[in-house]
Short mmCIF file of C-alpha atoms in Angstrom, two decimals:
data_model
loop_
_atom_site.label_atom_id
_atom_site.label_comp_id
_atom_site.label_asym_id
_atom_site.label_seq_id
_atom_site.Cartn_x
_atom_site.Cartn_y
_atom_site.Cartn_z
CA MET A 1 44.26 2.68 -33.08
CA PRO A 2 43.03 6.24 -33.83
CA GLU A 3 43.56 8.83 -31.15
CA ASN A 4 39.88 9.42 -30.39
CA SER A 5 39.04 5.73 -29.92
CA ARG A 6 38.96 5.84 -26.13
CA PRO A 7 36.41 8.70 -25.83
CA ARG A 8 34.39 7.08 -28.59
CA ARG A 9 34.44 3.73 -26.83
CA ARG A 10 33.27 5.48 -23.70
CA ALA A 11 30.45 7.22 -25.58
CA ASP A 12 29.43 3.85 -27.09
CA ALA A 13 29.41 2.26 -23.65
CA GLU A 14 27.25 5.08 -22.28
CA ARG A 15 24.79 4.73 -25.13
CA SER A 16 24.62 0.99 -24.60
CA ARG A 17 24.09 1.44 -20.84
CA ALA A 18 21.33 4.00 -21.46
CA ALA A 19 19.61 1.70 -23.98
CA ILE A 20 19.68 -1.17 -21.48
CA LEU A 21 18.22 1.02 -18.72
CA ARG A 22 15.44 2.30 -21.00
CA ALA A 23 14.55 -1.21 -22.18
CA ALA A 24 14.71 -2.58 -18.63
CA ALA A 25 12.35 0.13 -17.31
CA THR A 26 9.81 -0.69 -20.00
CA VAL A 27 10.11 -4.48 -19.67
CA LEU A 28 10.14 -4.55 -15.84
CA GLY A 29 7.34 -1.98 -15.80
CA ARG A 30 5.11 -4.54 -17.51
CA GLN A 31 6.51 -7.80 -16.20
CA PRO A 32 8.20 -7.41 -12.81
CA ASP A 33 9.92 -10.83 -12.89
CA ALA A 34 11.40 -10.44 -16.40
CA GLY A 35 14.89 -11.96 -16.73
CA ILE A 36 18.12 -10.57 -18.14
CA ASP A 37 17.50 -12.43 -21.44
CA GLU A 38 14.27 -10.56 -22.07
CA ILE A 39 15.78 -7.22 -21.12
CA ALA A 40 18.81 -7.82 -23.36
CA ARG A 41 16.52 -8.73 -26.27
CA ALA A 42 14.42 -5.57 -25.76
CA ALA A 43 17.59 -3.45 -25.63
CA GLY A 44 19.00 -5.12 -28.77
CA VAL A 45 22.17 -6.26 -27.00
CA THR A 46 23.52 -9.60 -25.81
CA ARG A 47 23.13 -10.98 -22.32
CA GLN A 48 26.91 -10.55 -21.93
CA THR A 49 26.66 -6.83 -22.69
CA VAL A 50 24.03 -6.42 -19.97
CA TYR A 51 26.32 -8.17 -17.48
CA ALA A 52 29.26 -6.00 -18.61
CA HIS A 53 27.30 -2.98 -17.31
CA PHE A 54 25.42 -4.54 -14.38
CA SER A 55 27.05 -7.40 -12.52
CA THR A 56 23.74 -8.72 -11.14
CA ARG A 57 20.03 -8.41 -11.92
CA ASP A 58 19.56 -6.64 -8.55
CA LYS A 59 22.11 -3.97 -9.55
CA LEU A 60 20.28 -3.45 -12.85
CA VAL A 61 16.91 -3.13 -11.06
CA GLU A 62 18.42 -0.61 -8.65
CA ALA A 63 19.86 1.46 -11.53
CA VAL A 64 16.48 1.38 -13.32
CA LEU A 65 14.66 2.62 -10.22
CA GLU A 66 17.24 5.37 -9.73
CA GLN A 67 16.93 6.46 -13.35
CA VAL A 68 13.12 6.52 -13.36
CA THR A 69 13.11 8.41 -10.05
CA ALA A 70 15.55 10.96 -11.52
CA GLU A 71 13.26 11.39 -14.55
CA VAL A 72 10.22 11.92 -12.30
CA VAL A 73 12.09 14.43 -10.14
CA ALA A 74 13.29 16.33 -13.23
CA ALA A 75 9.72 16.44 -14.60
CA MET A 76 8.47 17.64 -11.20
CA ASP A 77 11.05 20.41 -11.15
CA THR A 78 9.75 21.77 -14.44
CA VAL A 79 6.23 22.14 -12.96
CA THR A 80 7.15 23.55 -9.54
CA THR A 81 9.07 26.58 -10.78
CA GLY A 82 6.05 28.71 -11.81
CA GLU A 83 6.00 31.13 -8.85
CA GLY A 84 2.85 32.83 -10.12
CA GLU A 85 0.80 29.63 -9.93
CA SER A 86 -1.34 28.64 -6.98
CA ALA A 87 -0.07 25.83 -4.74
CA ALA A 88 -3.20 23.83 -5.64
CA ALA A 89 -2.40 24.09 -9.36
CA VAL A 90 1.21 23.02 -8.79
CA LEU A 91 0.02 20.13 -6.63
CA VAL A 92 -2.28 18.85 -9.38
CA ARG A 93 0.62 19.04 -11.85
CA LEU A 94 2.88 17.09 -9.46
CA LEU A 95 0.17 14.43 -9.20
CA ASP A 96 -0.08 14.33 -12.99
CA VAL A 97 3.66 13.74 -13.26
CA SER A 98 3.36 10.82 -10.81
CA THR A 99 0.37 9.39 -12.67
CA ASP A 100 2.16 9.69 -16.02
CA ALA A 101 5.20 7.83 -14.66
CA ALA A 102 2.96 5.14 -13.15
CA GLY A 103 1.22 4.82 -16.54
CA ARG A 104 4.52 4.41 -18.40
CA TYR A 105 5.90 1.81 -15.99
CA PRO A 106 2.76 0.41 -14.34
CA LEU A 107 4.36 -2.47 -12.42
CA LEU A 108 7.77 -0.99 -11.66
CA GLY A 109 6.73 -0.38 -8.06
CA ALA A 110 6.28 -4.14 -7.62
CA GLN A 111 10.07 -4.71 -7.44
CA PRO A 112 10.94 -6.13 -4.02
CA ILE A 113 13.42 -3.58 -2.68
CA ALA A 114 14.73 -2.90 0.81
CA ALA A 115 12.77 -0.37 2.89
CA ASP A 116 15.91 1.84 3.13
CA THR A 117 16.32 1.92 -0.64
CA ALA A 118 12.62 2.67 -1.13
CA HIS A 119 12.93 5.50 1.39
CA ASP A 120 15.96 6.97 -0.41
CA LEU A 121 14.21 6.72 -3.78
CA HIS A 122 10.98 8.29 -2.50
CA GLY A 123 12.84 11.05 -0.65
CA PRO A 124 13.28 13.66 -3.43
CA ILE A 125 9.72 13.06 -4.72
CA VAL A 126 8.22 13.43 -1.24
CA GLU A 127 10.25 16.63 -0.81
CA ARG A 128 8.58 18.20 -3.89
CA PHE A 129 5.15 17.50 -2.42
CA ALA A 130 6.25 18.76 1.00
CA GLU A 131 7.45 22.03 -0.52
CA VAL A 132 4.16 22.74 -2.29
CA ILE A 133 2.13 21.85 0.82
CA ARG A 134 4.24 24.22 2.95
CA ARG A 135 3.79 26.93 0.33
CA GLY A 136 0.00 26.43 0.20
CA ARG A 137 -0.17 26.56 3.99
CA ARG A 138 1.86 29.77 4.16
CA SER A 139 -0.40 31.41 1.58
CA GLY A 140 -3.54 30.16 3.37
CA GLU A 141 -4.64 28.12 0.31
CA PHE A 142 -4.45 24.86 2.27
CA GLY A 143 -6.28 25.06 5.57
CA CYS A 144 -5.86 21.46 6.70
CA ASP A 145 -3.84 21.37 9.92
CA LEU A 146 -3.08 17.63 9.97
CA PRO A 147 0.63 16.76 10.42
CA LEU A 148 2.75 17.18 7.28
CA GLU A 149 4.03 13.58 7.65
CA TRP A 150 0.45 12.33 7.55
CA LEU A 151 -0.48 14.42 4.52
CA LEU A 152 2.58 13.22 2.61
CA ALA A 153 1.97 9.56 3.48
CA ALA A 154 -1.71 9.95 2.56
CA ILE A 155 -0.91 11.57 -0.82
CA ILE A 156 1.59 8.81 -1.68
CA ALA A 157 -0.94 6.14 -0.65
CA LEU A 158 -3.65 7.75 -2.78
CA ALA A 159 -1.29 8.09 -5.77
CA HIS A 160 -0.41 4.39 -5.51
CA THR A 161 -4.11 3.54 -5.19
CA ALA A 162 -4.89 5.50 -8.36
CA ALA A 163 -2.10 3.67 -10.22
CA ASP A 164 -3.37 0.30 -8.95
CA GLU A 165 -6.94 1.07 -10.02
CA VAL A 166 -5.70 1.78 -13.54
CA THR A 167 -3.41 -1.30 -13.66
CA SER A 168 -6.20 -3.60 -12.44
CA GLY A 169 -8.64 -2.10 -14.94
CA THR A 170 -11.05 -0.86 -12.21
CA LEU A 171 -10.90 2.76 -13.40
CA PRO A 172 -9.92 4.30 -16.75
CA ALA A 173 -6.73 6.39 -16.52
CA GLU A 174 -8.53 9.72 -16.95
CA GLU A 175 -11.04 8.95 -14.20
CA ALA A 176 -8.30 7.81 -11.82
CA ARG A 177 -6.39 11.03 -12.51
CA ARG A 178 -9.48 13.13 -11.74
CA ALA A 179 -10.31 11.10 -8.61
CA LEU A 180 -6.75 11.46 -7.34
CA SER A 181 -6.44 15.21 -7.82
CA LEU A 182 -9.91 15.89 -6.43
CA SER A 183 -9.27 13.67 -3.40
CA VAL A 184 -5.92 15.26 -2.62
CA SER A 185 -7.39 18.76 -2.99
CA ARG A 186 -10.19 17.88 -0.57
CA LEU A 187 -7.65 16.46 1.85
CA LEU A 188 -5.62 19.68 1.93
CA TRP A 189 -8.36 22.27 1.70
CA MET B 1 -14.94 -44.96 28.86
CA PRO B 2 -17.73 -42.68 30.19
CA GLU B 3 -20.58 -41.91 27.83
CA ASN B 4 -19.83 -38.16 27.47
CA SER B 5 -16.16 -38.56 26.57
CA ARG B 6 -16.58 -37.93 22.86
CA PRO B 7 -18.38 -34.54 23.16
CA ARG B 8 -15.92 -33.57 25.88
CA ARG B 9 -12.96 -34.50 23.67
CA ARG B 10 -14.49 -32.43 20.91
CA ALA B 11 -14.94 -29.46 23.27
CA ASP B 12 -11.30 -29.84 24.41
CA ALA B 13 -10.14 -29.86 20.79
CA GLU B 14 -12.13 -26.74 20.02
CA ARG B 15 -10.70 -24.93 23.03
CA SER B 16 -7.19 -25.96 22.02
CA ARG B 17 -7.78 -24.80 18.42
CA ALA B 18 -9.15 -21.47 19.66
CA ALA B 19 -6.16 -20.97 21.99
CA ILE B 20 -3.74 -21.66 19.11
CA LEU B 21 -5.54 -19.17 16.84
CA ARG B 22 -5.54 -16.48 19.53
CA ALA B 23 -1.85 -16.99 20.29
CA ALA B 24 -0.95 -17.12 16.59
CA ALA B 25 -2.79 -13.85 15.89
CA THR B 26 -0.87 -12.10 18.67
CA VAL B 27 2.51 -13.61 17.80
CA LEU B 28 2.21 -13.14 14.01
CA GLY B 29 0.79 -9.67 14.59
CA ARG B 30 4.13 -8.68 16.13
CA GLN B 31 6.55 -10.91 14.26
CA PRO B 32 5.26 -11.88 10.81
CA ASP B 33 7.85 -14.64 10.25
CA ALA B 34 7.32 -16.38 13.64
CA GLY B 35 7.52 -20.16 13.41
CA ILE B 36 5.24 -22.92 14.69
CA ASP B 37 7.50 -23.41 17.73
CA GLU B 38 6.96 -19.86 18.91
CA ILE B 39 3.23 -20.00 18.30
CA ALA B 40 2.94 -23.34 20.14
CA ARG B 41 4.87 -21.91 23.10
CA ALA B 42 2.61 -18.83 23.25
CA ALA B 43 -0.48 -21.04 23.10
CA GLY B 44 0.87 -23.34 25.82
CA VAL B 45 0.67 -26.44 23.62
CA THR B 46 3.18 -28.66 21.86
CA ARG B 47 4.28 -28.30 18.27
CA GLN B 48 2.52 -31.63 17.59
CA THR B 49 -0.79 -30.25 18.87
CA VAL B 50 -0.51 -27.28 16.50
CA TYR B 51 0.07 -29.67 13.58
CA ALA B 52 -2.87 -31.82 14.72
CA HIS B 53 -5.11 -28.80 14.05
CA PHE B 54 -3.30 -27.18 11.12
CA SER B 55 -1.39 -29.42 8.72
CA THR B 56 0.87 -26.57 7.49
CA ARG B 57 1.97 -23.12 8.65
CA ASP B 58 0.16 -21.62 5.64
CA LYS B 59 -3.12 -23.24 6.74
CA LEU B 60 -2.65 -21.81 10.23
CA VAL B 61 -1.94 -18.33 8.84
CA GLU B 62 -5.05 -18.55 6.66
CA ALA B 63 -7.21 -19.59 9.64
CA VAL B 64 -5.78 -16.71 11.72
CA LEU B 65 -6.59 -14.18 9.01
CA GLU B 66 -10.11 -15.59 8.65
CA GLN B 67 -10.67 -15.44 12.40
CA VAL B 68 -9.39 -11.86 12.78
CA THR B 69 -11.48 -10.77 9.78
CA ALA B 70 -14.56 -12.39 11.35
CA GLU B 71 -13.86 -10.53 14.62
CA VAL B 72 -13.51 -7.21 12.78
CA VAL B 73 -16.71 -7.81 10.80
CA ALA B 74 -18.60 -8.72 13.99
CA ALA B 75 -17.32 -5.55 15.70
CA MET B 76 -18.32 -3.51 12.64
CA ASP B 77 -21.82 -4.99 12.73
CA THR B 78 -22.31 -3.77 16.29
CA VAL B 79 -21.57 -0.17 15.22
CA THR B 80 -23.55 -0.08 11.96
CA THR B 81 -26.92 -1.04 13.41
CA GLY B 82 -27.75 2.34 14.99
CA GLU B 83 -30.25 3.60 12.42
CA GLY B 84 -30.64 6.94 14.22
CA GLU B 85 -26.96 7.82 13.81
CA SER B 86 -25.56 9.90 10.97
CA ALA B 87 -23.61 8.09 8.27
CA ALA B 88 -20.57 10.21 9.17
CA ALA B 89 -20.72 9.03 12.81
CA VAL B 90 -21.03 5.38 11.74
CA LEU B 91 -18.13 5.84 9.31
CA VAL B 92 -15.88 7.15 12.08
CA ARG B 93 -16.82 4.18 14.24
CA LEU B 94 -16.02 1.75 11.41
CA LEU B 95 -12.62 3.41 11.04
CA ASP B 96 -12.07 3.09 14.79
CA VAL B 97 -12.81 -0.64 14.60
CA SER B 98 -10.21 -0.99 11.81
CA THR B 99 -7.67 1.06 13.74
CA ASP B 100 -8.24 -0.98 16.91
CA ALA B 101 -7.70 -4.25 15.01
CA ALA B 102 -4.56 -2.84 13.36
CA GLY B 103 -3.34 -1.80 16.83
CA ARG B 104 -3.91 -5.27 18.30
CA TYR B 105 -2.22 -7.09 15.42
CA PRO B 106 0.03 -4.40 13.91
CA LEU B 107 1.97 -6.59 11.47
CA LEU B 108 -0.68 -9.17 10.60
CA GLY B 109 -1.23 -7.49 7.24
CA ALA B 110 2.39 -8.29 6.33
CA GLN B 111 1.58 -11.98 5.70
CA PRO B 112 2.26 -12.78 2.05
CA ILE B 113 -1.11 -14.06 0.84
CA ALA B 114 -2.53 -14.57 -2.64
CA ALA B 115 -4.40 -11.61 -4.15
CA ASP B 116 -7.58 -13.74 -4.38
CA THR B 117 -7.44 -14.63 -0.69
CA ALA B 118 -6.80 -11.00 0.25
CA HIS B 119 -9.78 -9.99 -1.87
CA ASP B 120 -12.06 -12.57 -0.19
CA LEU B 121 -10.88 -11.48 3.26
CA HIS B 122 -11.34 -7.78 2.54
CA GLY B 123 -14.76 -8.33 0.91
CA PRO B 124 -17.05 -8.25 3.97
CA ILE B 125 -15.12 -5.32 5.50
CA VAL B 126 -15.28 -3.31 2.27
CA GLU B 127 -19.03 -4.07 2.08
CA ARG B 128 -19.59 -2.41 5.51
CA PHE B 129 -17.89 0.75 4.29
CA ALA B 130 -19.78 0.63 0.99
CA GLU B 131 -23.11 0.39 2.84
CA VAL B 132 -22.44 3.46 5.00
CA ILE B 133 -21.20 5.48 2.01
CA ARG B 134 -24.34 4.60 0.04
CA ARG B 135 -26.46 5.59 3.05
CA GLY B 136 -24.65 8.93 3.47
CA ARG B 137 -25.09 9.66 -0.23
CA ARG B 138 -28.80 8.86 -0.15
CA SER B 139 -29.30 11.16 2.84
CA GLY B 140 -27.17 13.90 1.23
CA GLU B 141 -24.62 13.82 4.06
CA PHE B 142 -21.83 12.82 1.66
CA GLY B 143 -21.71 15.06 -1.38
CA CYS B 144 -18.60 13.62 -3.04
CA ASP B 145 -19.54 12.16 -6.43
CA LEU B 146 -16.33 10.21 -7.08
CA PRO B 147 -16.88 6.53 -8.01
CA LEU B 148 -17.70 4.25 -5.07
CA GLU B 149 -14.84 1.90 -6.06
CA TRP B 150 -12.39 4.79 -5.79
CA LEU B 151 -13.71 5.95 -2.42
CA LEU B 152 -13.49 2.42 -1.00
CA ALA B 153 -9.95 1.88 -2.32
CA ALA B 154 -8.93 5.31 -1.00
CA ILE B 155 -10.38 4.62 2.47
CA ILE B 156 -8.61 1.25 2.68
CA ALA B 157 -5.33 2.84 1.55
CA LEU B 158 -5.66 5.63 4.15
CA ALA B 159 -6.52 3.11 6.91
CA HIS B 160 -3.40 1.08 6.04
CA THR B 161 -1.35 4.29 5.96
CA ALA B 162 -2.59 5.24 9.44
CA ALA B 163 -1.69 1.76 10.75
CA ASP B 164 1.77 1.98 9.15
CA GLU B 165 2.43 5.42 10.65
CA VAL B 166 1.68 4.01 14.11
CA THR B 167 3.74 0.83 13.57
CA SER B 168 6.74 2.82 12.32
CA GLY B 169 6.46 5.27 15.23
CA THR B 170 5.89 8.28 12.95
CA LEU B 171 2.58 9.20 14.62
CA PRO B 172 1.13 8.34 18.04
CA ALA B 173 -1.98 6.10 17.78
CA GLU B 174 -4.39 8.84 18.87
CA GLU B 175 -3.06 11.30 16.30
CA ALA B 176 -3.20 8.68 13.51
CA ARG B 177 -6.80 7.91 14.47
CA ARG B 178 -7.75 11.59 14.30
CA ALA B 179 -5.87 12.12 11.02
CA LEU B 180 -7.59 9.10 9.46
CA SER B 181 -11.14 10.00 10.43
CA LEU B 182 -10.69 13.67 9.50
CA SER B 183 -9.14 12.76 6.14
CA VAL B 184 -11.88 10.27 5.27
CA SER B 185 -14.59 12.76 6.28
CA ARG B 186 -13.01 15.42 4.05
CA LEU B 187 -12.85 12.93 1.20
CA LEU B 188 -16.57 12.11 1.38
CA TRP B 189 -18.01 15.52 2.27
#
């Protein structure tokens, strides 16, 4: 056995795990009740390989949700760093990141997960919105004096509504995006 | 057997049915997974009497949701008739009716029902909101030109958010009511 076989095996395993997570996000994002067979097929691996990485379907779903959340948070962090930008502009970009993620994995939010887990997953995303609202209030851009908890819950509800309108075919994606950012701006004004 | 026994039996049956529906709304509104035993106890009847009126728990749940919806619609119709009032004032009163119903039966919305049934139940309530939005747009009170479908979906989402904030203890009922009506007014302005 060559000396570098263990690191290589580990790299292979990581690639295989990443491919399964990517495939699972796409498949579950379109068909929430998809089984391990379908996910394995989409990832180009066997059912056994999926189970070698994730002992149960629930564990796989949890890992997918964590990964997609991490992607969304990373994308949000790239749009919140521009200190020169207005809070309103940053807010619209945060909403766009959410809408893009909802468009890529439209039905991923339909996974039945525990309220605690949902809270933990939402936490870092909610924090990005909270930060920009606080900033816009400090600068006087956002005049709305409603409680921060309410504003955050309202923004999340409106973002989910926009995603649902697109998924159900009620509104085209571009119109939902415009409706969402205009509505949230009016809410915070 | 006296001549009036059949109408009287029918009146008794109707009273018993009404008592079961009232009790079921209250019980299920607090504890969504309550069983027939609990509902029978709260209504002061036997389990057998409940089943004499509703052959399955699902049928009972459906009848409860229909009855509560009918109550909400009737209450909404008493506040939408004032032709002299501004659309904004009527809108706030419609929101108050929703909030009151959500306060009486906080967890009733947690019943797992088919999307079609939910759509049919929501229909008449959504129509009341649609009517007042159309009126406010005609009169120029509401300037927002976002699609009516979006505004209705957004108002429903915000109303559910307000109810959830109260149920979870995040906001006191009065504050949630104020946040909801202010947010919806800002949305439509």
